[in-house]
């Protein structure tokens, strides 16, 4: 294995000089730097990142903790966020470590404990349960945190969120303006801030139009394809005129039910889904959706995190990004 001594010998400098070049701990003349870099390249020498981190207390590594669930298309949403984060990090010489809480609070706590031992410079996280800040005591690491997607209660910190209430309100208002009044609402488990906000947007749109809120038209269940299918079946049998499905995986289930049972869209029923993926553009008719700015969430979040890492002491910020109603042919 090539050592720092081998590099020093080939560059004809001291090991201390090589160390200063690698760790940027002291001024070294440019000509000498180039000799060291060339020797490292010729010998294929890779500096020990952990050792460098321990000396500098900086790893140039950011953690990302999100709730990915097997066979859940919301994974695409969080992967788009990760792409936004990684783009900014590459431009600033940072690396990204992705960790999965699997939408489980115990797993989330364990992953935070792991991050506390890994000398990360900062953490971006989407909390498993936005209403429950029980994991707060786990965040004992000496690094800043930016929260995304879900609003953790009882915690002060930088946050980058999407206006879910407004997104749902605009979708349901669009259905009402087209003459649909018996609008069914399908949601994943309530108690997570994103789900609660979308339900509130649905209710607000109905109230403003003077349309009664009917509890039997509000269907909640685990955010799975199967539940989306089953709840769409129940609402279709209840003779709703339109569906608003408040997450992407349940949208897939609902569309699958309507297609299997030859329910004509939008003649017999209107539908608006959540999030925008390629498959939604090739359904017949193409599906109207509420599109979230996933890439932008990641970009804005990590830009704020890097400011904190660089020592920013400004007040905590809450950035609220807008969603967009994409109207196609499904209502």
PDB file of C-alpha atoms in Angstrom:
ATOM      1  CA  UNK A   1       0.000   0.000   0.000  1.00  0.00           C
ATOM      2  CA  UNK A   2       1.321   3.443  -0.931  1.00  0.00           C
ATOM      3  CA  UNK A   3       2.075   5.645   2.079  1.00  0.00           C
ATOM      4  CA  UNK A   4       2.632   9.346   2.615  1.00  0.00           C
ATOM      5  CA  UNK A   5       6.350   8.560   2.926  1.00  0.00           C
ATOM      6  CA  UNK A   6       6.352   7.136  -0.617  1.00  0.00           C
ATOM      7  CA  UNK A   7       4.753  10.330  -1.913  1.00  0.00           C
ATOM      8  CA  UNK A   8       7.284  12.483  -0.061  1.00  0.00           C
ATOM      9  CA  UNK A   9      10.180  10.465  -1.451  1.00  0.00           C
ATOM     10  CA  UNK A  10       8.934  10.672  -5.047  1.00  0.00           C
ATOM     11  CA  UNK A  11       8.196  14.421  -4.766  1.00  0.00           C
ATOM     12  CA  UNK A  12      11.515  14.987  -2.991  1.00  0.00           C
ATOM     13  CA  UNK A  13       9.882  16.829  -0.090  1.00  0.00           C
ATOM     14  CA  UNK A  14       9.307  16.055   3.574  1.00  0.00           C
ATOM     15  CA  UNK A  15       6.330  14.049   4.826  1.00  0.00           C
ATOM     16  CA  UNK A  16       5.239  17.170   6.727  1.00  0.00           C
ATOM     17  CA  UNK A  17       5.037  19.109   3.451  1.00  0.00           C
ATOM     18  CA  UNK A  18       2.885  16.383   1.876  1.00  0.00           C
ATOM     19  CA  UNK A  19       0.624  16.485   4.940  1.00  0.00           C
ATOM     20  CA  UNK A  20       0.266  20.286   4.687  1.00  0.00           C
ATOM     21  CA  UNK A  21      -0.630  20.023   0.991  1.00  0.00           C
ATOM     22  CA  UNK A  22      -3.264  17.351   1.629  1.00  0.00           C
ATOM     23  CA  UNK A  23      -4.821  18.999   4.688  1.00  0.00           C
ATOM     24  CA  UNK A  24      -4.266  22.631   3.645  1.00  0.00           C
ATOM     25  CA  UNK A  25      -2.875  23.363   7.109  1.00  0.00           C
ATOM     26  CA  UNK A  26       0.016  25.633   6.074  1.00  0.00           C
ATOM     27  CA  UNK A  27       1.091  27.695   3.088  1.00  0.00           C
ATOM     28  CA  UNK A  28       3.013  25.671   0.509  1.00  0.00           C
ATOM     29  CA  UNK A  29       4.482  27.175  -2.651  1.00  0.00           C
ATOM     30  CA  UNK A  30       2.502  26.389  -5.789  1.00  0.00           C
ATOM     31  CA  UNK A  31       5.474  24.694  -7.471  1.00  0.00           C
ATOM     32  CA  UNK A  32       5.890  22.378  -4.483  1.00  0.00           C
ATOM     33  CA  UNK A  33       2.152  21.645  -4.419  1.00  0.00           C
ATOM     34  CA  UNK A  34       2.250  20.556  -8.040  1.00  0.00           C
ATOM     35  CA  UNK A  35       5.191  18.219  -7.345  1.00  0.00           C
ATOM     36  CA  UNK A  36       3.193  16.598  -4.527  1.00  0.00           C
ATOM     37  CA  UNK A  37       0.007  16.314  -6.602  1.00  0.00           C
ATOM     38  CA  UNK A  38       1.950  14.750  -9.480  1.00  0.00           C
ATOM     39  CA  UNK A  39       3.594  12.240  -7.151  1.00  0.00           C
ATOM     40  CA  UNK A  40       0.192  11.344  -5.664  1.00  0.00           C
ATOM     41  CA  UNK A  41      -1.230  10.816  -9.150  1.00  0.00           C
ATOM     42  CA  UNK A  42       1.714   8.720 -10.335  1.00  0.00           C
ATOM     43  CA  UNK A  43       1.554   6.519  -7.260  1.00  0.00           C
ATOM     44  CA  UNK A  44      -2.289   6.450  -7.199  1.00  0.00           C
ATOM     45  CA  UNK A  45      -2.173   7.624  -3.596  1.00  0.00           C
ATOM     46  CA  UNK A  46      -5.578   8.172  -1.929  1.00  0.00           C
ATOM     47  CA  UNK A  47      -5.481  10.290   1.259  1.00  0.00           C
ATOM     48  CA  UNK A  48      -7.194   8.763   4.283  1.00  0.00           C
ATOM     49  CA  UNK A  49     -10.425  10.776   4.466  1.00  0.00           C
ATOM     50  CA  UNK A  50     -11.206   9.790   8.048  1.00  0.00           C
ATOM     51  CA  UNK A  51      -7.744  10.724   9.289  1.00  0.00           C
ATOM     52  CA  UNK A  52      -7.996  14.092   7.518  1.00  0.00           C
ATOM     53  CA  UNK A  53     -11.396  14.663   9.075  1.00  0.00           C
ATOM     54  CA  UNK A  54     -10.160  13.949  12.576  1.00  0.00           C
ATOM     55  CA  UNK A  55      -7.377  16.498  12.134  1.00  0.00           C
ATOM     56  CA  UNK A  56      -9.548  19.205  10.592  1.00  0.00           C
ATOM     57  CA  UNK A  57     -12.873  18.344  12.324  1.00  0.00           C
ATOM     58  CA  UNK A  58     -14.453  18.696   8.899  1.00  0.00           C
ATOM     59  CA  UNK A  59     -15.433  15.776   6.695  1.00  0.00           C
ATOM     60  CA  UNK A  60     -17.011  17.572   3.729  1.00  0.00           C
ATOM     61  CA  UNK A  61     -19.825  15.057   4.084  1.00  0.00           C
ATOM     62  CA  UNK A  62     -23.550  15.741   4.482  1.00  0.00           C
ATOM     63  CA  UNK A  63     -26.139  13.256   5.750  1.00  0.00           C
ATOM     64  CA  UNK A  64     -29.613  12.861   4.234  1.00  0.00           C
ATOM     65  CA  UNK A  65     -32.244  10.970   6.248  1.00  0.00           C
ATOM     66  CA  UNK A  66     -35.565  10.307   4.493  1.00  0.00           C
ATOM     67  CA  UNK A  67     -38.450   7.815   4.898  1.00  0.00           C
ATOM     68  CA  UNK A  68     -38.105   5.468   1.938  1.00  0.00           C
ATOM     69  CA  UNK A  69     -40.528   2.544   1.854  1.00  0.00           C
ATOM     70  CA  UNK A  70     -40.220  -0.510  -0.392  1.00  0.00           C
ATOM     71  CA  UNK A  71     -42.483  -0.416  -3.469  1.00  0.00           C
ATOM     72  CA  UNK A  72     -43.574   3.146  -2.668  1.00  0.00           C
ATOM     73  CA  UNK A  73     -43.329   5.619  -5.540  1.00  0.00           C
ATOM     74  CA  UNK A  74     -42.812   8.435  -3.018  1.00  0.00           C
ATOM     75  CA  UNK A  75     -39.240   7.160  -3.182  1.00  0.00           C
ATOM     76  CA  UNK A  76     -39.033   9.016  -6.518  1.00  0.00           C
ATOM     77  CA  UNK A  77     -39.997  12.214  -4.713  1.00  0.00           C
ATOM     78  CA  UNK A  78     -37.210  11.841  -2.165  1.00  0.00           C
ATOM     79  CA  UNK A  79     -34.730  10.758  -4.828  1.00  0.00           C
ATOM     80  CA  UNK A  80     -35.522  13.968  -6.730  1.00  0.00           C
ATOM     81  CA  UNK A  81     -34.791  15.871  -3.525  1.00  0.00           C
ATOM     82  CA  UNK A  82     -31.505  13.965  -3.215  1.00  0.00           C
ATOM     83  CA  UNK A  83     -30.591  14.945  -6.787  1.00  0.00           C
ATOM     84  CA  UNK A  84     -31.105  18.620  -5.914  1.00  0.00           C
ATOM     85  CA  UNK A  85     -28.938  18.232  -2.836  1.00  0.00           C
ATOM     86  CA  UNK A  86     -26.176  16.381  -4.645  1.00  0.00           C
ATOM     87  CA  UNK A  87     -25.955  18.946  -7.430  1.00  0.00           C
ATOM     88  CA  UNK A  88     -25.186  21.719  -4.943  1.00  0.00           C
ATOM     89  CA  UNK A  89     -22.822  19.529  -2.918  1.00  0.00           C
ATOM     90  CA  UNK A  90     -20.739  18.583  -5.956  1.00  0.00           C
ATOM     91  CA  UNK A  91     -20.365  22.254  -6.817  1.00  0.00           C
ATOM     92  CA  UNK A  92     -19.037  22.856  -3.296  1.00  0.00           C
ATOM     93  CA  UNK A  93     -16.785  19.819  -2.873  1.00  0.00           C
ATOM     94  CA  UNK A  94     -19.037  17.829  -0.542  1.00  0.00           C
ATOM     95  CA  UNK A  95     -20.200  14.211  -0.507  1.00  0.00           C
ATOM     96  CA  UNK A  96     -23.620  12.828   0.441  1.00  0.00           C
ATOM     97  CA  UNK A  97     -24.525   9.883   2.679  1.00  0.00           C
ATOM     98  CA  UNK A  98     -28.129   8.694   2.219  1.00  0.00           C
ATOM     99  CA  UNK A  99     -29.883   6.918   5.062  1.00  0.00           C
ATOM    100  CA  UNK A 100     -33.386   5.450   5.219  1.00  0.00           C
ATOM    101  CA  UNK A 101     -35.718   5.684   8.221  1.00  0.00           C
ATOM    102  CA  UNK A 102     -38.197   3.367   6.463  1.00  0.00           C
ATOM    103  CA  UNK A 103     -41.032   5.526   7.857  1.00  0.00           C
ATOM    104  CA  UNK A 104     -40.284   4.021  11.289  1.00  0.00           C
ATOM    105  CA  UNK A 105     -39.543   6.161  14.343  1.00  0.00           C
ATOM    106  CA  UNK A 106     -37.218   3.664  16.028  1.00  0.00           C
ATOM    107  CA  UNK A 107     -35.183   3.229  12.854  1.00  0.00           C
ATOM    108  CA  UNK A 108     -35.008   7.001  12.475  1.00  0.00           C
ATOM    109  CA  UNK A 109     -33.572   7.407  15.988  1.00  0.00           C
ATOM    110  CA  UNK A 110     -30.989   4.694  15.337  1.00  0.00           C
ATOM    111  CA  UNK A 111     -29.920   6.304  12.073  1.00  0.00           C
ATOM    112  CA  UNK A 112     -29.471   9.676  13.804  1.00  0.00           C
ATOM    113  CA  UNK A 113     -27.268   7.979  16.416  1.00  0.00           C
ATOM    114  CA  UNK A 114     -25.159   6.527  13.600  1.00  0.00           C
ATOM    115  CA  UNK A 115     -24.798   9.969  12.020  1.00  0.00           C
ATOM    116  CA  UNK A 116     -23.683  11.293  15.419  1.00  0.00           C
ATOM    117  CA  UNK A 117     -20.665   8.965  15.213  1.00  0.00           C
ATOM    118  CA  UNK A 118     -19.774   9.614  11.572  1.00  0.00           C
ATOM    119  CA  UNK A 119     -18.380  13.140  11.767  1.00  0.00           C
ATOM    120  CA  UNK A 120     -20.828  14.576   9.220  1.00  0.00           C
ATOM    121  CA  UNK A 121     -20.811  18.357   8.740  1.00  0.00           C
ATOM    122  CA  UNK A 122     -24.593  18.686   8.542  1.00  0.00           C
ATOM    123  CA  UNK A 123     -27.866  16.790   8.161  1.00  0.00           C
ATOM    124  CA  UNK A 124     -30.945  17.207   5.967  1.00  0.00           C
ATOM    125  CA  UNK A 125     -33.904  15.163   7.194  1.00  0.00           C
ATOM    126  CA  UNK A 126     -37.589  14.534   6.520  1.00  0.00           C
ATOM    127  CA  UNK A 127     -38.998  13.466   9.903  1.00  0.00           C
ATOM    128  CA  UNK A 128     -40.980  10.238  10.101  1.00  0.00           C
ATOM    129  CA  UNK A 129     -43.709  11.930  12.121  1.00  0.00           C
ATOM    130  CA  UNK A 130     -43.858  15.681  11.729  1.00  0.00           C
ATOM    131  CA  UNK A 131     -46.078  16.045  14.776  1.00  0.00           C
ATOM    132  CA  UNK A 132     -43.779  14.116  17.111  1.00  0.00           C
ATOM    133  CA  UNK A 133     -40.419  15.562  18.104  1.00  0.00           C
ATOM    134  CA  UNK A 134     -39.479  12.672  20.423  1.00  0.00           C
ATOM    135  CA  UNK A 135     -36.295  12.166  18.391  1.00  0.00           C
ATOM    136  CA  UNK A 136     -35.075  15.658  19.285  1.00  0.00           C
ATOM    137  CA  UNK A 137     -32.870  14.336  22.094  1.00  0.00           C
ATOM    138  CA  UNK A 138     -31.093  12.110  19.573  1.00  0.00           C
ATOM    139  CA  UNK A 139     -29.853  15.158  17.659  1.00  0.00           C
ATOM    140  CA  UNK A 140     -26.851  15.641  19.894  1.00  0.00           C
ATOM    141  CA  UNK A 141     -24.304  15.807  17.088  1.00  0.00           C
ATOM    142  CA  UNK A 142     -22.236  18.934  16.684  1.00  0.00           C
ATOM    143  CA  UNK A 143     -23.728  19.797  13.304  1.00  0.00           C
ATOM    144  CA  UNK A 144     -26.586  21.888  11.888  1.00  0.00           C
ATOM    145  CA  UNK A 145     -29.851  20.312  10.703  1.00  0.00           C
ATOM    146  CA  UNK A 146     -32.322  21.424   8.023  1.00  0.00           C
ATOM    147  CA  UNK A 147     -35.778  19.817   8.007  1.00  0.00           C
ATOM    148  CA  UNK A 148     -37.612  19.180   4.738  1.00  0.00           C
ATOM    149  CA  UNK A 149     -41.111  18.205   3.573  1.00  0.00           C
ATOM    150  CA  UNK A 150     -42.632  17.756   7.051  1.00  0.00           C
ATOM    151  CA  UNK A 151     -42.899  20.333   9.810  1.00  0.00           C
ATOM    152  CA  UNK A 152     -41.653  18.943  13.146  1.00  0.00           C
ATOM    153  CA  UNK A 153     -43.546  20.503  16.038  1.00  0.00           C
ATOM    154  CA  UNK A 154     -41.722  21.837  19.069  1.00  0.00           C
ATOM    155  CA  UNK A 155     -38.384  22.123  17.269  1.00  0.00           C
ATOM    156  CA  UNK A 156     -36.589  25.270  16.235  1.00  0.00           C
ATOM    157  CA  UNK A 157     -34.594  24.978  13.066  1.00  0.00           C
ATOM    158  CA  UNK A 158     -34.300  25.764   9.383  1.00  0.00           C
ATOM    159  CA  UNK A 159     -37.077  24.207   7.297  1.00  0.00           C
ATOM    160  CA  UNK A 160     -37.879  23.885   3.602  1.00  0.00           C
ATOM    161  CA  UNK A 161     -41.503  22.902   3.058  1.00  0.00           C
ATOM    162  CA  UNK A 162     -44.160  22.867   0.357  1.00  0.00           C
ATOM    163  CA  UNK A 163     -47.500  24.661   0.744  1.00  0.00           C
ATOM    164  CA  UNK A 164     -49.554  21.456   0.834  1.00  0.00           C
ATOM    165  CA  UNK A 165     -52.721  23.167   2.005  1.00  0.00           C
ATOM    166  CA  UNK A 166     -52.650  25.531  -0.959  1.00  0.00           C
ATOM    167  CA  UNK A 167     -51.881  22.720  -3.397  1.00  0.00           C
ATOM    168  CA  UNK A 168     -54.863  20.651  -2.249  1.00  0.00           C
ATOM    169  CA  UNK A 169     -57.106  23.718  -2.096  1.00  0.00           C
ATOM    170  CA  UNK A 170     -56.332  24.645  -5.713  1.00  0.00           C
ATOM    171  CA  UNK A 171     -56.900  21.073  -6.924  1.00  0.00           C
ATOM    172  CA  UNK A 172     -60.290  20.697  -5.232  1.00  0.00           C
ATOM    173  CA  UNK A 173     -61.295  24.231  -6.263  1.00  0.00           C
ATOM    174  CA  UNK A 174     -60.524  23.321  -9.878  1.00  0.00           C
ATOM    175  CA  UNK A 175     -62.828  20.299  -9.612  1.00  0.00           C
ATOM    176  CA  UNK A 176     -65.579  22.406  -8.036  1.00  0.00           C
ATOM    177  CA  UNK A 177     -65.272  25.033 -10.766  1.00  0.00           C
ATOM    178  CA  UNK A 178     -65.851  22.303 -13.363  1.00  0.00           C
ATOM    179  CA  UNK A 179     -69.106  21.347 -11.666  1.00  0.00           C
ATOM    180  CA  UNK A 180     -67.970  18.382  -9.582  1.00  0.00           C
ATOM    181  CA  UNK A 181     -69.452  18.528  -6.078  1.00  0.00           C
ATOM    182  CA  UNK A 182     -69.387  14.972  -4.730  1.00  0.00           C
ATOM    183  CA  UNK A 183     -65.595  14.875  -4.407  1.00  0.00           C
ATOM    184  CA  UNK A 184     -63.952  11.931  -2.678  1.00  0.00           C
ATOM    185  CA  UNK A 185     -60.667  12.413  -0.838  1.00  0.00           C
ATOM    186  CA  UNK A 186     -58.097   9.619  -0.481  1.00  0.00           C
ATOM    187  CA  UNK A 187     -55.165  10.112   1.875  1.00  0.00           C
ATOM    188  CA  UNK A 188     -52.404   8.194   3.548  1.00  0.00           C
ATOM    189  CA  UNK A 189     -52.173   8.002   7.329  1.00  0.00           C
ATOM    190  CA  UNK A 190     -53.147  11.251   8.989  1.00  0.00           C
ATOM    191  CA  UNK A 191     -50.999  12.721  11.754  1.00  0.00           C
ATOM    192  CA  UNK A 192     -48.149  13.467   9.347  1.00  0.00           C
ATOM    193  CA  UNK A 193     -48.165  17.177   8.610  1.00  0.00           C
ATOM    194  CA  UNK A 194     -48.221  16.770   4.817  1.00  0.00           C
ATOM    195  CA  UNK A 195     -51.339  14.556   4.964  1.00  0.00           C
ATOM    196  CA  UNK A 196     -53.093  16.815   7.480  1.00  0.00           C
ATOM    197  CA  UNK A 197     -52.419  19.941   5.443  1.00  0.00           C
ATOM    198  CA  UNK A 198     -53.806  18.373   2.263  1.00  0.00           C
ATOM    199  CA  UNK A 199     -56.963  17.324   4.088  1.00  0.00           C
ATOM    200  CA  UNK A 200     -57.366  20.879   5.394  1.00  0.00           C
ATOM    201  CA  UNK A 201     -56.981  22.232   1.860  1.00  0.00           C
ATOM    202  CA  UNK A 202     -59.701  19.853   0.640  1.00  0.00           C
ATOM    203  CA  UNK A 203     -62.063  20.974   3.397  1.00  0.00           C
ATOM    204  CA  UNK A 204     -61.317  24.670   2.911  1.00  0.00           C
ATOM    205  CA  UNK A 205     -62.140  24.508  -0.807  1.00  0.00           C
ATOM    206  CA  UNK A 206     -65.478  22.808  -0.104  1.00  0.00           C
ATOM    207  CA  UNK A 207     -66.379  25.248   2.662  1.00  0.00           C
ATOM    208  CA  UNK A 208     -65.682  28.281   0.500  1.00  0.00           C
ATOM    209  CA  UNK A 209     -68.049  26.942  -2.171  1.00  0.00           C
ATOM    210  CA  UNK A 210     -70.717  26.072   0.387  1.00  0.00           C
ATOM    211  CA  UNK A 211     -70.428  22.343  -0.355  1.00  0.00           C
ATOM    212  CA  UNK A 212     -71.067  20.129   2.695  1.00  0.00           C
ATOM    213  CA  UNK A 213     -68.092  18.126   3.997  1.00  0.00           C
ATOM    214  CA  UNK A 214     -69.220  14.503   4.084  1.00  0.00           C
ATOM    215  CA  UNK A 215     -67.205  12.214   6.318  1.00  0.00           C
ATOM    216  CA  UNK A 216     -68.032   9.164   4.183  1.00  0.00           C
ATOM    217  CA  UNK A 217     -66.229  10.830   1.257  1.00  0.00           C
ATOM    218  CA  UNK A 218     -62.954  11.097   3.219  1.00  0.00           C
ATOM    219  CA  UNK A 219     -60.955   7.863   3.099  1.00  0.00           C
ATOM    220  CA  UNK A 220     -57.740   7.289   5.054  1.00  0.00           C
ATOM    221  CA  UNK A 221     -55.398   4.322   4.969  1.00  0.00           C
ATOM    222  CA  UNK A 222     -51.758   3.256   4.710  1.00  0.00           C
ATOM    223  CA  UNK A 223     -50.120   4.862   1.671  1.00  0.00           C
ATOM    224  CA  UNK A 224     -50.062   1.728  -0.495  1.00  0.00           C
ATOM    225  CA  UNK A 225     -51.176   0.806  -3.994  1.00  0.00           C
ATOM    226  CA  UNK A 226     -53.658  -1.698  -2.558  1.00  0.00           C
ATOM    227  CA  UNK A 227     -55.282   0.877  -0.286  1.00  0.00           C
ATOM    228  CA  UNK A 228     -55.534   3.372  -3.125  1.00  0.00           C
ATOM    229  CA  UNK A 229     -57.312   0.694  -5.175  1.00  0.00           C
ATOM    230  CA  UNK A 230     -59.666  -0.308  -2.350  1.00  0.00           C
ATOM    231  CA  UNK A 231     -60.580   3.232  -1.284  1.00  0.00           C
ATOM    232  CA  UNK A 232     -61.242   4.275  -4.884  1.00  0.00           C
ATOM    233  CA  UNK A 233     -63.582   1.269  -5.131  1.00  0.00           C
ATOM    234  CA  UNK A 234     -65.447   2.360  -2.001  1.00  0.00           C
ATOM    235  CA  UNK A 235     -65.816   5.932  -3.192  1.00  0.00           C
ATOM    236  CA  UNK A 236     -66.895   4.866  -6.679  1.00  0.00           C
ATOM    237  CA  UNK A 237     -69.579   2.681  -5.141  1.00  0.00           C
ATOM    238  CA  UNK A 238     -70.615   5.702  -3.052  1.00  0.00           C
ATOM    239  CA  UNK A 239     -71.167   7.474  -6.400  1.00  0.00           C
ATOM    240  CA  UNK A 240     -68.733  10.346  -5.992  1.00  0.00           C
ATOM    241  CA  UNK A 241     -68.305  12.461  -9.113  1.00  0.00           C
ATOM    242  CA  UNK A 242     -64.559  13.056  -8.677  1.00  0.00           C
ATOM    243  CA  UNK A 243     -61.528  11.870  -6.732  1.00  0.00           C
ATOM    244  CA  UNK A 244     -58.677  13.855  -5.244  1.00  0.00           C
ATOM    245  CA  UNK A 245     -55.905  11.472  -4.237  1.00  0.00           C
ATOM    246  CA  UNK A 246     -53.390  13.101  -1.919  1.00  0.00           C
ATOM    247  CA  UNK A 247     -50.290  10.989  -2.569  1.00  0.00           C
ATOM    248  CA  UNK A 248     -48.707   9.346  -5.567  1.00  0.00           C
ATOM    249  CA  UNK A 249     -48.744   5.653  -4.675  1.00  0.00           C
ATOM    250  CA  UNK A 250     -52.450   5.747  -3.811  1.00  0.00           C
ATOM    251  CA  UNK A 251     -53.053   7.627  -7.070  1.00  0.00           C
ATOM    252  CA  UNK A 252     -51.624   4.607  -8.912  1.00  0.00           C
ATOM    253  CA  UNK A 253     -53.991   2.300  -7.043  1.00  0.00           C
ATOM    254  CA  UNK A 254     -57.008   4.515  -7.719  1.00  0.00           C
ATOM    255  CA  UNK A 255     -56.263   4.793 -11.450  1.00  0.00           C
ATOM    256  CA  UNK A 256     -55.747   1.021 -11.611  1.00  0.00           C
ATOM    257  CA  UNK A 257     -59.203   0.427 -10.115  1.00  0.00           C
ATOM    258  CA  UNK A 258     -60.904   2.857 -12.513  1.00  0.00           C
ATOM    259  CA  UNK A 259     -59.162   1.318 -15.536  1.00  0.00           C
ATOM    260  CA  UNK A 260     -59.917  -2.277 -14.523  1.00  0.00           C
ATOM    261  CA  UNK A 261     -63.605  -1.460 -14.098  1.00  0.00           C
ATOM    262  CA  UNK A 262     -63.806   0.554 -17.318  1.00  0.00           C
ATOM    263  CA  UNK A 263     -64.852   3.737 -15.536  1.00  0.00           C
ATOM    264  CA  UNK A 264     -64.573   6.513 -18.110  1.00  0.00           C
ATOM    265  CA  UNK A 265     -62.343   9.450 -17.141  1.00  0.00           C
ATOM    266  CA  UNK A 266     -63.439  12.271 -17.083  1.00  0.00           C
ATOM    267  CA  UNK A 267     -66.953  11.455 -18.429  1.00  0.00           C
ATOM    268  CA  UNK A 268     -67.992   9.288 -15.479  1.00  0.00           C
ATOM    269  CA  UNK A 269     -65.529  10.478 -12.867  1.00  0.00           C
ATOM    270  CA  UNK A 270     -62.881  13.191 -12.605  1.00  0.00           C
ATOM    271  CA  UNK A 271     -59.562  12.607 -10.867  1.00  0.00           C
ATOM    272  CA  UNK A 272     -56.544  14.615  -9.727  1.00  0.00           C
ATOM    273  CA  UNK A 273     -53.486  12.902  -8.268  1.00  0.00           C
ATOM    274  CA  UNK A 274     -50.382  14.041  -6.385  1.00  0.00           C
ATOM    275  CA  UNK A 275     -46.819  14.405  -7.672  1.00  0.00           C
ATOM    276  CA  UNK A 276     -45.905  14.234 -11.345  1.00  0.00           C
ATOM    277  CA  UNK A 277     -44.189  11.215 -12.886  1.00  0.00           C
ATOM    278  CA  UNK A 278     -43.818  10.099 -16.483  1.00  0.00           C
ATOM    279  CA  UNK A 279     -46.473   7.378 -16.239  1.00  0.00           C
ATOM    280  CA  UNK A 280     -49.089  10.027 -15.402  1.00  0.00           C
ATOM    281  CA  UNK A 281     -48.559  11.633 -18.809  1.00  0.00           C
ATOM    282  CA  UNK A 282     -49.269   8.451 -20.760  1.00  0.00           C
ATOM    283  CA  UNK A 283     -52.489   7.327 -19.082  1.00  0.00           C
ATOM    284  CA  UNK A 284     -55.649   7.712 -21.117  1.00  0.00           C
ATOM    285  CA  UNK A 285     -56.452  10.495 -20.628  1.00  0.00           C
ATOM    286  CA  UNK A 286     -53.231  12.007 -19.168  1.00  0.00           C
ATOM    287  CA  UNK A 287     -53.616  12.547 -15.435  1.00  0.00           C
ATOM    288  CA  UNK A 288     -53.995  15.969 -13.825  1.00  0.00           C
ATOM    289  CA  UNK A 289     -51.769  16.311 -10.761  1.00  0.00           C
ATOM    290  CA  UNK A 290     -50.420  18.573  -8.072  1.00  0.00           C
ATOM    291  CA  UNK A 291     -46.705  18.810  -8.845  1.00  0.00           C
ATOM    292  CA  UNK A 292     -44.230  19.380  -6.005  1.00  0.00           C
ATOM    293  CA  UNK A 293     -40.862  21.126  -6.581  1.00  0.00           C
ATOM    294  CA  UNK A 294     -38.827  18.188  -5.265  1.00  0.00           C
ATOM    295  CA  UNK A 295     -35.496  19.116  -6.872  1.00  0.00           C
ATOM    296  CA  UNK A 296     -35.851  22.689  -5.604  1.00  0.00           C
ATOM    297  CA  UNK A 297     -36.556  21.466  -2.052  1.00  0.00           C
ATOM    298  CA  UNK A 298     -33.204  19.672  -2.004  1.00  0.00           C
ATOM    299  CA  UNK A 299     -31.344  22.568  -3.563  1.00  0.00           C
ATOM    300  CA  UNK A 300     -32.724  25.221  -1.194  1.00  0.00           C
ATOM    301  CA  UNK A 301     -32.291  22.996   1.876  1.00  0.00           C
ATOM    302  CA  UNK A 302     -28.631  22.212   1.292  1.00  0.00           C
ATOM    303  CA  UNK A 303     -27.808  25.803   0.363  1.00  0.00           C
ATOM    304  CA  UNK A 304     -29.136  26.846   3.770  1.00  0.00           C
ATOM    305  CA  UNK A 305     -27.231  23.998   5.428  1.00  0.00           C
ATOM    306  CA  UNK A 306     -23.937  25.083   3.851  1.00  0.00           C
ATOM    307  CA  UNK A 307     -24.506  28.606   5.191  1.00  0.00           C
ATOM    308  CA  UNK A 308     -24.829  27.147   8.685  1.00  0.00           C
ATOM    309  CA  UNK A 309     -21.705  25.052   8.223  1.00  0.00           C
ATOM    310  CA  UNK A 310     -19.850  28.214   7.201  1.00  0.00           C
ATOM    311  CA  UNK A 311     -20.880  29.822  10.484  1.00  0.00           C
ATOM    312  CA  UNK A 312     -24.087  31.732   9.671  1.00  0.00           C
ATOM    313  CA  UNK A 313     -25.833  32.893  12.863  1.00  0.00           C
ATOM    314  CA  UNK A 314     -28.926  34.345  11.192  1.00  0.00           C
ATOM    315  CA  UNK A 315     -32.360  33.516  12.575  1.00  0.00           C
ATOM    316  CA  UNK A 316     -33.837  30.173  11.621  1.00  0.00           C
ATOM    317  CA  UNK A 317     -35.701  30.350   8.330  1.00  0.00           C
ATOM    318  CA  UNK A 318     -38.802  28.550   7.092  1.00  0.00           C
ATOM    319  CA  UNK A 319     -38.956  28.499   3.303  1.00  0.00           C
ATOM    320  CA  UNK A 320     -42.391  27.652   1.879  1.00  0.00           C
ATOM    321  CA  UNK A 321     -42.291  26.581  -1.761  1.00  0.00           C
ATOM    322  CA  UNK A 322     -45.344  26.533  -4.027  1.00  0.00           C
ATOM    323  CA  UNK A 323     -46.766  23.437  -5.671  1.00  0.00           C
ATOM    324  CA  UNK A 324     -48.335  23.602  -9.127  1.00  0.00           C
ATOM    325  CA  UNK A 325     -51.632  22.253 -10.436  1.00  0.00           C
ATOM    326  CA  UNK A 326     -50.896  20.580 -13.782  1.00  0.00           C
ATOM    327  CA  UNK A 327     -54.156  20.335 -15.709  1.00  0.00           C
ATOM    328  CA  UNK A 328     -54.376  17.555 -18.262  1.00  0.00           C
ATOM    329  CA  UNK A 329     -57.407  15.571 -19.430  1.00  0.00           C
ATOM    330  CA  UNK A 330     -58.631  13.782 -16.297  1.00  0.00           C
ATOM    331  CA  UNK A 331     -61.271  16.318 -15.228  1.00  0.00           C
TER     332      UNK A 331
END
